[in-house]
Amino acid sequence: MKYPLILGFGIVALDVAVWRLRIPPNELVRLAIRLALFSALNWVLFSSGLSPFTQAPPESAAELHWLGQVLEIIWWLMGARLLTLSLDTLLLPKAWRRQRLFSDVFGAVVFLAAVVAALGFVLELPVRGLVATSGALAIVLGLAIQSTLSDVFAGIVLNTTEPYSVGDWVVIDDVEGKVVEMNWRATHLLTGEGNTLIVPNAVASKAKISNNSRPANVHGLSLVLEIDPEARPKTVLDALGRALTGCNVILDTPAPFARMKRTTLNSVQYEVVAFVDDMNKKLAVSNELFDLCYRHLAASDVTLRALGVAGPATTAPDAKEALLKRVTLFESLTADEVTRLAKRLSRHEYQADQQVLAPDTVPDSLSIVHSGVLSVRLSELAGDREIARIGPGEAFGEAGLLAGLAMHVSIATLTPSVLYQLGKDDMTSFLKDHPEVAKQMCQLLAYRQDRLGKLTTAIPSVQEKGQSVFQWLFEKVRHLHSLHNGS
């Protein structure tokens, strides 16, 4: 064969181009091409009298001899690399390939063996003495990097037992984060604050690990609340149970629960535990659940106790006034206006599974939830669908009471509930005395136009008449409650 060295180095250059340029993109096809190139290199070497297991034959020119030696050494390194890639691509599970630990360690062992073989076969160096010397050197080096070696072997244990994998949400030593990388030295976690936390494998292998991604569709969340010790435990637990019922995002199985956790000098700690089907929901559901607990506890006259601080002595506020102050619709009223309006509220009690509002009706009163949980359902072609749950401090029927808009939804109680209602006559009398309140309420209703469009009669296209939504609503309120034009 003429010019075997040129042909051999050309094959090597082509292999390097396929490797560096990642051509073609498919990994299996690229591996097949590189194996074909390695087979071609074998044919070139052995057909030209070159063998990676012996020294290159002496040539008339010393440069050709050394080029042959270099090509044989490249054969060993190229073979080591392809062996590592073949094992990584064809045999290792995808989870292990993402973590890169086994492929890196195995590649290092194979390359070390290839270097020793090249030194022994191609250069014919005394490998036995080199191995003995390297053994002593390895002992010294091992003592110097024993912590790093500990991370390597701990990483092998973690990859073998697989307590977590890339993409899982885990808690390691009370630090929660998403596993974004696992290598021979450490595990990289992306925390909730957006920071990268690096946990050495030796530390992770000894730590208590909580994997929030297993099982895949169940993720727990826990809230700890400090409650006034004078509050009766049954009252607190019932209120927390209603708060869990009021959150329709949490799973029914495993069942959520509330329990008394422990007592302190100034309070009693209660824990609320629930489960969601998506890790990304935990933050939003935790916030919603805490708000529900606060409202249901307030509805039961139970107050949260500041951590480690004795509660101040306070006088009990009027229940109706306290309820009105928690309603968004009346947050712009003054204290005197709240007091006057509270006197017009009437109390109504409902049992569980009792309908409060039928669909396609115009409410003649504004209902404010004092305690309990109510379900809002929308009738569709496929059947009724629950779209929301209502709890303490929330109101419904304001669109019908203020503007005469019909509600498209049905509302029924899920638990025994207490509602305070404000009738149309009482609202009319109040608005005549406080016409500015009507404008404030219409502004709020106009702001909630999207919700009105879904739950009540759709607002017509008032832009064609040159009116804003607020003007249209205010005209409806003024007409329905017989307010003077000057108002």
C-alpha positions as semicolon CSV with decimal commas, in nm:
position;residue;x (nm);y (nm);z (nm)
1;M;0,000;0,000;0,000
2;K;0,134;0,340;-0,096
3;Y;0,144;0,616;0,160
4;P;-0,019;0,426;0,451
5;L;0,081;0,695;0,699
6;I;-0,093;0,968;0,501
7;L;-0,406;0,753;0,471
8;G;-0,395;0,663;0,841
9;F;-0,358;1,022;0,960
10;G;-0,635;1,124;0,717
11;I;-0,868;0,872;0,883
12;V;-0,771;1,008;1,226
13;A;-0,838;1,366;1,110
14;L;-1,178;1,262;0,976
15;D;-1,262;1,095;1,308
16;V;-1,164;1,410;1,498
17;A;-1,387;1,616;1,267
18;V;-1,686;1,387;1,327
19;W;-1,623;1,406;1,703
20;R;-1,572;1,781;1,734
21;L;-1,837;1,895;1,481
22;R;-2,091;1,633;1,603
23;I;-2,176;1,531;1,247
24;P;-2,430;1,376;1,204
25;P;-2,643;1,493;1,503
26;N;-2,779;1,145;1,582
27;E;-2,559;0,989;1,848
28;L;-2,595;0,626;1,734
29;V;-2,523;0,710;1,369
30;R;-2,220;0,914;1,472
31;L;-2,089;0,622;1,682
32;A;-2,139;0,383;1,389
33;I;-1,938;0,614;1,159
34;R;-1,654;0,638;1,410
35;L;-1,646;0,260;1,450
36;A;-1,630;0,227;1,070
37;L;-1,341;0,474;1,062
38;F;-1,161;0,276;1,333
39;S;-1,209;-0,042;1,131
40;A;-1,060;0,135;0,828
41;L;-0,763;0,243;1,041
42;N;-0,714;-0,121;1,146
43;W;-0,706;-0,228;0,781
44;V;-0,455;0,042;0,692
45;L;-0,223;-0,048;0,980
46;F;-0,222;-0,425;0,946
47;S;-0,214;-0,428;0,563
48;S;0,089;-0,198;0,560
49;G;0,294;-0,399;0,810
50;L;0,225;-0,173;1,107
51;S;0,095;-0,333;1,427
52;P;-0,012;-0,158;1,750
53;F;0,130;-0,459;1,937
54;T;0,489;-0,408;1,817
55;Q;0,721;-0,124;1,738
56;A;0,690;0,033;1,395
57;P;0,940;-0,125;1,154
58;P;1,254;0,086;1,103
59;E;1,244;0,299;0,791
60;S;1,519;0,465;0,591
61;A;1,401;0,796;0,731
62;A;1,374;0,832;1,107
63;E;1,078;1,067;1,068
64;L;0,870;0,792;0,906
65;H;0,955;0,555;1,191
66;W;0,837;0,799;1,456
67;L;0,523;0,887;1,258
68;G;0,441;0,516;1,254
69;Q;0,493;0,502;1,629
70;V;0,261;0,800;1,679
71;L;-0,007;0,643;1,459
72;E;0,006;0,321;1,661
73;I;-0,025;0,514;1,988
74;I;-0,323;0,703;1,843
75;W;-0,478;0,364;1,761
76;W;-0,470;0,268;2,129
77;L;-0,620;0,600;2,245
78;M;-0,882;0,596;1,970
79;G;-0,981;0,242;2,062
80;A;-1,009;0,335;2,430
81;R;-1,235;0,626;2,347
82;L;-1,463;0,420;2,121
83;L;-1,486;0,144;2,382
84;T;-1,597;0,399;2,640
85;L;-1,853;0,553;2,402
86;S;-1,991;0,211;2,305
87;L;-2,046;0,114;2,667
88;D;-2,194;0,454;2,748
89;T;-2,432;0,460;2,448
90;L;-2,538;0,098;2,415
91;L;-2,528;-0,052;2,765
92;L;-2,565;0,213;3,036
93;P;-2,918;0,322;3,142
94;K;-3,019;0,676;3,048
95;A;-3,020;0,786;3,414
96;W;-2,656;0,679;3,454
97;R;-2,561;0,848;3,128
98;R;-2,708;1,179;3,248
99;Q;-2,511;1,156;3,571
100;R;-2,184;1,088;3,379
101;L;-2,017;0,928;3,680
102;F;-1,980;0,573;3,551
103;S;-1,878;0,683;3,202
104;D;-1,615;0,921;3,342
105;V;-1,467;0,666;3,585
106;F;-1,473;0,385;3,330
107;G;-1,324;0,613;3,065
108;A;-1,039;0,709;3,299
109;V;-0,962;0,341;3,373
110;V;-0,972;0,246;3,003
111;F;-0,750;0,538;2,899
112;L;-0,500;0,454;3,173
113;A;-0,488;0,093;3,049
114;A;-0,448;0,215;2,688
115;V;-0,158;0,442;2,783
116;V;0,019;0,159;2,969
117;A;-0,040;-0,078;2,675
118;A;0,094;0,179;2,427
119;L;0,405;0,230;2,637
120;G;0,463;-0,145;2,662
121;F;0,379;-0,261;2,309
122;V;0,461;0,037;2,090
123;L;0,753;0,198;2,271
124;E;0,864;-0,127;2,440
125;L;0,932;0,044;2,771
126;P;0,977;-0,166;3,091
127;V;0,615;-0,159;3,198
128;R;0,670;-0,380;3,506
129;G;0,903;-0,126;3,664
130;L;0,667;0,152;3,561
131;V;0,374;-0,028;3,721
132;A;0,571;-0,084;4,044
133;T;0,677;0,279;4,052
134;S;0,327;0,397;3,971
135;G;0,190;0,179;4,254
136;A;0,405;0,359;4,509
137;L;0,316;0,689;4,348
138;A;-0,054;0,595;4,362
139;I;-0,028;0,534;4,738
140;V;0,124;0,878;4,793
141;L;-0,127;1,040;4,561
142;G;-0,416;0,854;4,726
143;L;-0,320;0,985;5,068
144;A;-0,302;1,337;4,928
145;I;-0,644;1,324;4,761
146;Q;-0,827;1,087;4,997
147;S;-1,120;1,328;5,039
148;T;-1,161;1,341;4,661
149;L;-1,142;0,962;4,640
150;S;-1,404;0,944;4,913
151;D;-1,633;1,158;4,696
152;V;-1,569;0,932;4,396
153;F;-1,656;0,608;4,576
154;A;-1,950;0,772;4,750
155;G;-2,069;0,886;4,406
156;I;-2,048;0,526;4,284
157;V;-2,266;0,417;4,577
158;L;-2,518;0,695;4,511
159;N;-2,537;0,607;4,142
160;T;-2,578;0,237;4,220
161;T;-2,848;0,273;4,487
162;E;-3,013;0,575;4,310
163;P;-3,176;0,754;4,606
164;Y;-3,228;1,041;4,359
165;S;-3,155;1,123;3,997
166;V;-3,121;1,432;3,779
167;G;-3,447;1,629;3,779
168;D;-3,565;1,516;4,125
169;W;-3,654;1,757;4,405
170;V;-3,466;1,645;4,717
171;V;-3,385;1,763;5,068
172;I;-3,025;1,693;5,174
173;D;-2,925;1,808;5,523
174;D;-3,238;2,030;5,544
175;V;-3,154;2,203;5,214
176;E;-3,417;2,162;4,941
177;G;-3,340;2,187;4,570
178;K;-3,367;2,031;4,227
179;V;-3,088;1,796;4,118
180;V;-2,939;1,948;3,804
181;E;-2,611;1,753;3,784
182;M;-2,443;1,448;3,936
183;N;-2,073;1,394;3,868
184;W;-1,780;1,205;4,018
185;R;-1,727;1,464;4,288
186;A;-2,056;1,624;4,393
187;T;-2,429;1,669;4,344
188;H;-2,547;2,010;4,218
189;L;-2,878;2,138;4,354
190;L;-3,078;2,433;4,221
191;T;-3,245;2,586;4,528
192;G;-3,574;2,773;4,543
193;E;-3,381;3,101;4,558
194;G;-3,224;3,028;4,220
195;N;-2,880;2,949;4,364
196;T;-2,667;2,643;4,290
197;L;-2,571;2,442;4,598
198;I;-2,289;2,187;4,558
199;V;-2,309;1,892;4,796
200;P;-2,001;1,662;4,801
201;N;-2,092;1,299;4,737
202;A;-1,929;1,192;5,063
203;V;-2,163;1,427;5,252
204;A;-2,472;1,324;5,054
205;S;-2,404;0,953;5,110
206;K;-2,408;1,004;5,489
207;A;-2,691;1,258;5,505
208;K;-3,063;1,203;5,553
209;I;-3,215;1,238;5,206
210;S;-3,580;1,317;5,140
211;N;-3,682;1,271;4,776
212;N;-3,993;1,480;4,708
213;S;-4,023;1,346;4,352
214;R;-4,093;0,987;4,455
215;P;-4,362;0,875;4,421
216;A;-4,395;1,091;4,112
217;N;-4,753;1,217;4,155
218;V;-4,768;1,279;4,533
219;H;-4,588;1,572;4,697
220;G;-4,651;1,664;5,060
221;L;-4,659;2,006;5,218
222;S;-4,680;2,100;5,585
223;L;-4,778;2,415;5,774
224;V;-4,711;2,468;6,145
225;L;-4,937;2,722;6,317
226;E;-4,896;2,868;6,667
227;I;-5,237;2,900;6,831
228;D;-5,351;3,068;7,150
229;P;-5,336;2,802;7,427
230;E;-5,679;2,912;7,557
231;A;-5,844;2,794;7,234
232;R;-6,021;2,459;7,260
233;P;-5,832;2,196;7,053
234;K;-6,151;2,060;6,894
235;T;-6,247;2,408;6,776
236;V;-5,902;2,458;6,624
237;L;-5,893;2,117;6,455
238;D;-6,245;2,162;6,313
239;A;-6,147;2,501;6,169
240;L;-5,829;2,357;6,016
241;G;-6,031;2,069;5,873
242;R;-6,265;2,316;5,704
243;A;-5,962;2,501;5,567
244;L;-5,840;2,176;5,409
245;T;-6,186;2,118;5,266
246;G;-6,187;2,468;5,119
247;C;-5,877;2,401;4,908
248;N;-5,985;2,203;4,602
249;V;-5,632;2,171;4,460
250;I;-5,500;1,926;4,721
251;L;-5,539;1,551;4,672
252;D;-5,808;1,342;4,840
253;T;-5,569;1,045;4,855
254;P;-5,350;1,048;5,058
255;A;-5,601;1,223;5,282
256;P;-5,499;1,563;5,425
257;F;-5,507;1,601;5,802
258;A;-5,455;1,842;6,089
259;R;-5,309;1,752;6,428
260;M;-5,185;1,904;6,749
261;K;-4,806;1,885;6,726
262;R;-4,667;2,013;7,055
263;T;-4,704;2,278;7,325
264;T;-4,474;2,566;7,412
265;L;-4,470;2,823;7,693
266;N;-4,694;3,068;7,509
267;S;-4,878;2,868;7,245
268;V;-4,987;2,532;7,109
269;Q;-4,848;2,421;6,774
270;Y;-5,082;2,262;6,522
271;E;-4,968;2,104;6,196
272;V;-5,162;2,094;5,870
273;V;-5,047;1,834;5,616
274;A;-5,175;1,806;5,258
275;F;-5,060;1,661;4,926
276;V;-5,051;1,788;4,567
277;D;-4,988;1,610;4,237
278;D;-4,726;1,850;4,103
279;M;-4,413;1,979;4,272
280;N;-4,459;2,319;4,108
281;K;-4,792;2,364;4,292
282;K;-4,644;2,341;4,642
283;L;-4,561;2,709;4,687
284;A;-4,896;2,843;4,561
285;V;-5,099;2,583;4,752
286;S;-4,902;2,646;5,074
287;N;-4,983;3,016;5,052
288;E;-5,349;2,951;4,972
289;L;-5,380;2,697;5,252
290;F;-5,225;2,934;5,506
291;D;-5,473;3,204;5,404
292;L;-5,763;2,957;5,439
293;C;-5,640;2,849;5,783
294;Y;-5,619;3,212;5,894
295;R;-5,973;3,289;5,775
296;H;-6,136;2,976;5,917
297;L;-5,959;3,024;6,251
298;A;-6,073;3,387;6,260
299;A;-6,428;3,273;6,184
300;S;-6,406;3,043;6,487
301;D;-6,272;3,329;6,707
302;V;-5,931;3,163;6,727
303;T;-5,627;3,387;6,688
304;L;-5,276;3,302;6,582
305;R;-5,018;3,362;6,853
306;A;-4,694;3,546;6,772
307;L;-4,400;3,308;6,799
308;G;-4,268;3,304;7,153
309;V;-4,459;3,619;7,252
310;A;-4,746;3,633;7,497
311;G;-5,074;3,748;7,339
312;P;-5,196;4,096;7,435
313;A;-5,525;4,140;7,613
314;T;-5,782;4,260;7,361
315;T;-6,153;4,325;7,369
316;A;-6,368;4,106;7,148
317;P;-6,473;4,299;6,832
318;D;-6,823;4,289;6,694
319;A;-6,850;3,978;6,474
320;K;-7,043;4,153;6,196
321;E;-6,808;4,449;6,180
322;A;-6,502;4,223;6,181
323;L;-6,656;4,022;5,897
324;L;-6,730;4,330;5,684
325;K;-6,374;4,456;5,727
326;R;-6,244;4,132;5,574
327;V;-6,463;4,165;5,262
328;T;-6,285;4,324;4,965
329;L;-6,608;4,486;4,848
330;F;-6,626;4,702;5,163
331;E;-6,258;4,769;5,229
332;S;-6,299;5,135;5,123
333;L;-6,568;5,207;5,388
334;T;-6,491;5,408;5,697
335;A;-6,534;5,266;6,046
336;D;-6,867;5,451;6,093
337;E;-6,999;5,323;5,760
338;V;-6,900;4,968;5,851
339;T;-7,081;5,000;6,185
340;R;-7,399;5,126;6,019
341;L;-7,391;4,858;5,750
342;A;-7,322;4,579;6,002
343;K;-7,652;4,653;6,176
344;R;-7,837;4,563;5,853
345;L;-7,685;4,215;5,823
346;S;-7,899;3,910;5,898
347;R;-7,760;3,574;6,006
348;H;-7,844;3,252;5,820
349;E;-7,731;2,897;5,897
350;Y;-7,706;2,615;5,644
351;Q;-7,642;2,245;5,680
352;A;-7,391;2,053;5,467
353;D;-7,488;1,981;5,104
354;Q;-7,759;2,249;5,104
355;Q;-7,809;2,468;4,797
356;V;-7,772;2,839;4,862
357;L;-7,801;2,977;4,509
358;A;-7,960;2,813;4,205
359;P;-7,813;2,869;3,856
360;D;-7,946;3,141;3,623
361;T;-8,106;3,341;3,904
362;V;-8,063;3,703;4,006
363;P;-7,956;3,715;4,373
364;D;-8,169;3,952;4,580
365;S;-7,913;3,972;4,859
366;L;-7,540;3,989;4,915
367;S;-7,412;3,683;5,104
368;I;-7,095;3,699;5,313
369;V;-6,944;3,374;5,443
370;H;-6,878;3,385;5,815
371;S;-6,781;3,019;5,858
372;G;-6,789;2,702;5,652
373;V;-6,699;2,601;5,297
374;L;-6,919;2,643;4,988
375;S;-6,871;2,499;4,640
376;V;-6,925;2,702;4,320
377;R;-7,026;2,482;4,026
378;L;-7,079;2,566;3,661
379;S;-7,317;2,363;3,446
380;E;-7,168;2,255;3,112
381;L;-7,257;2,009;2,836
382;A;-7,024;1,749;2,989
383;G;-7,187;1,800;3,332
384;D;-7,136;2,013;3,639
385;R;-6,782;2,128;3,708
386;E;-6,652;2,280;4,030
387;I;-6,470;2,604;3,952
388;A;-6,407;2,744;4,300
389;R;-6,463;2,706;4,672
390;I;-6,569;2,992;4,897
391;G;-6,462;3,039;5,258
392;P;-6,483;3,293;5,541
393;G;-6,451;3,656;5,438
394;E;-6,564;3,596;5,079
395;A;-6,888;3,731;4,933
396;F;-7,111;3,639;4,640
397;G;-7,425;3,780;4,482
398;E;-7,292;4,136;4,462
399;A;-7,349;4,156;4,086
400;G;-7,715;4,065;4,126
401;L;-7,772;4,289;4,424
402;L;-7,598;4,594;4,277
403;A;-7,669;4,564;3,903
404;G;-7,937;4,295;3,866
405;L;-7,707;4,051;3,681
406;A;-7,803;3,683;3,686
407;M;-7,556;3,424;3,813
408;H;-7,480;3,128;3,583
409;V;-7,342;2,915;3,866
410;S;-7,490;2,717;4,152
411;I;-7,355;2,750;4,504
412;A;-7,400;2,484;4,772
413;T;-7,247;2,419;5,113
414;L;-6,986;2,149;5,164
415;T;-6,980;2,187;5,542
416;P;-7,223;2,342;5,791
417;S;-7,197;2,715;5,719
418;V;-7,303;3,049;5,861
419;L;-7,373;3,335;5,621
420;Y;-7,460;3,698;5,681
421;Q;-7,685;3,849;5,417
422;L;-7,766;4,205;5,313
423;G;-8,101;4,241;5,137
424;K;-8,184;4,468;4,845
425;D;-8,395;4,710;5,053
426;D;-8,120;4,748;5,312
427;M;-7,860;4,800;5,039
428;T;-8,082;5,060;4,866
429;S;-8,128;5,251;5,190
430;F;-7,754;5,240;5,259
431;L;-7,657;5,352;4,908
432;K;-7,900;5,645;4,921
433;D;-7,726;5,765;5,237
434;H;-7,379;5,693;5,093
435;P;-7,393;5,737;4,713
436;E;-7,015;5,754;4,692
437;V;-7,004;5,392;4,811
438;A;-7,206;5,290;4,503
439;K;-6,937;5,439;4,279
440;Q;-6,662;5,259;4,470
441;M;-6,844;4,927;4,441
442;C;-6,904;4,979;4,068
443;Q;-6,536;5,051;4,019
444;L;-6,457;4,719;4,188
445;L;-6,714;4,534;3,975
446;A;-6,576;4,692;3,658
447;Y;-6,228;4,580;3,761
448;R;-6,360;4,224;3,793
449;Q;-6,521;4,227;3,450
450;D;-6,350;3,908;3,337
451;R;-6,490;3,717;3,630
452;L;-6,836;3,865;3,577
453;G;-6,828;3,750;3,218
454;K;-6,772;3,393;3,330
455;L;-7,001;3,371;3,630
456;T;-7,283;3,613;3,548
457;T;-7,476;3,750;3,255
458;A;-7,224;3,887;3,006
459;I;-7,181;4,264;3,002
460;P;-7,285;4,400;2,660
461;S;-7,045;4,584;2,437
462;V;-7,084;4,924;2,595
463;Q;-6,794;5,071;2,402
464;E;-7,022;5,105;2,098
465;K;-7,247;5,340;2,300
466;G;-6,954;5,550;2,410
467;Q;-6,980;5,422;2,771
468;S;-6,719;5,260;2,985
469;V;-6,795;4,943;3,182
470;F;-6,800;5,148;3,500
471;Q;-7,055;5,393;3,356
472;W;-7,277;5,110;3,238
473;L;-7,265;4,939;3,577
474;F;-7,328;5,262;3,764
475;E;-7,634;5,333;3,549
476;K;-7,765;4,985;3,632
477;V;-7,708;5,041;4,006
478;R;-7,867;5,386;4,000
479;H;-8,171;5,256;3,813
480;L;-8,210;4,943;4,027
481;H;-8,179;5,127;4,359
482;S;-8,358;5,447;4,247
483;L;-8,062;5,672;4,318
484;H;-8,089;6,038;4,223
485;N;-7,908;6,160;3,911
486;G;-7,717;6,408;4,122
487;S;-7,560;6,117;4,306
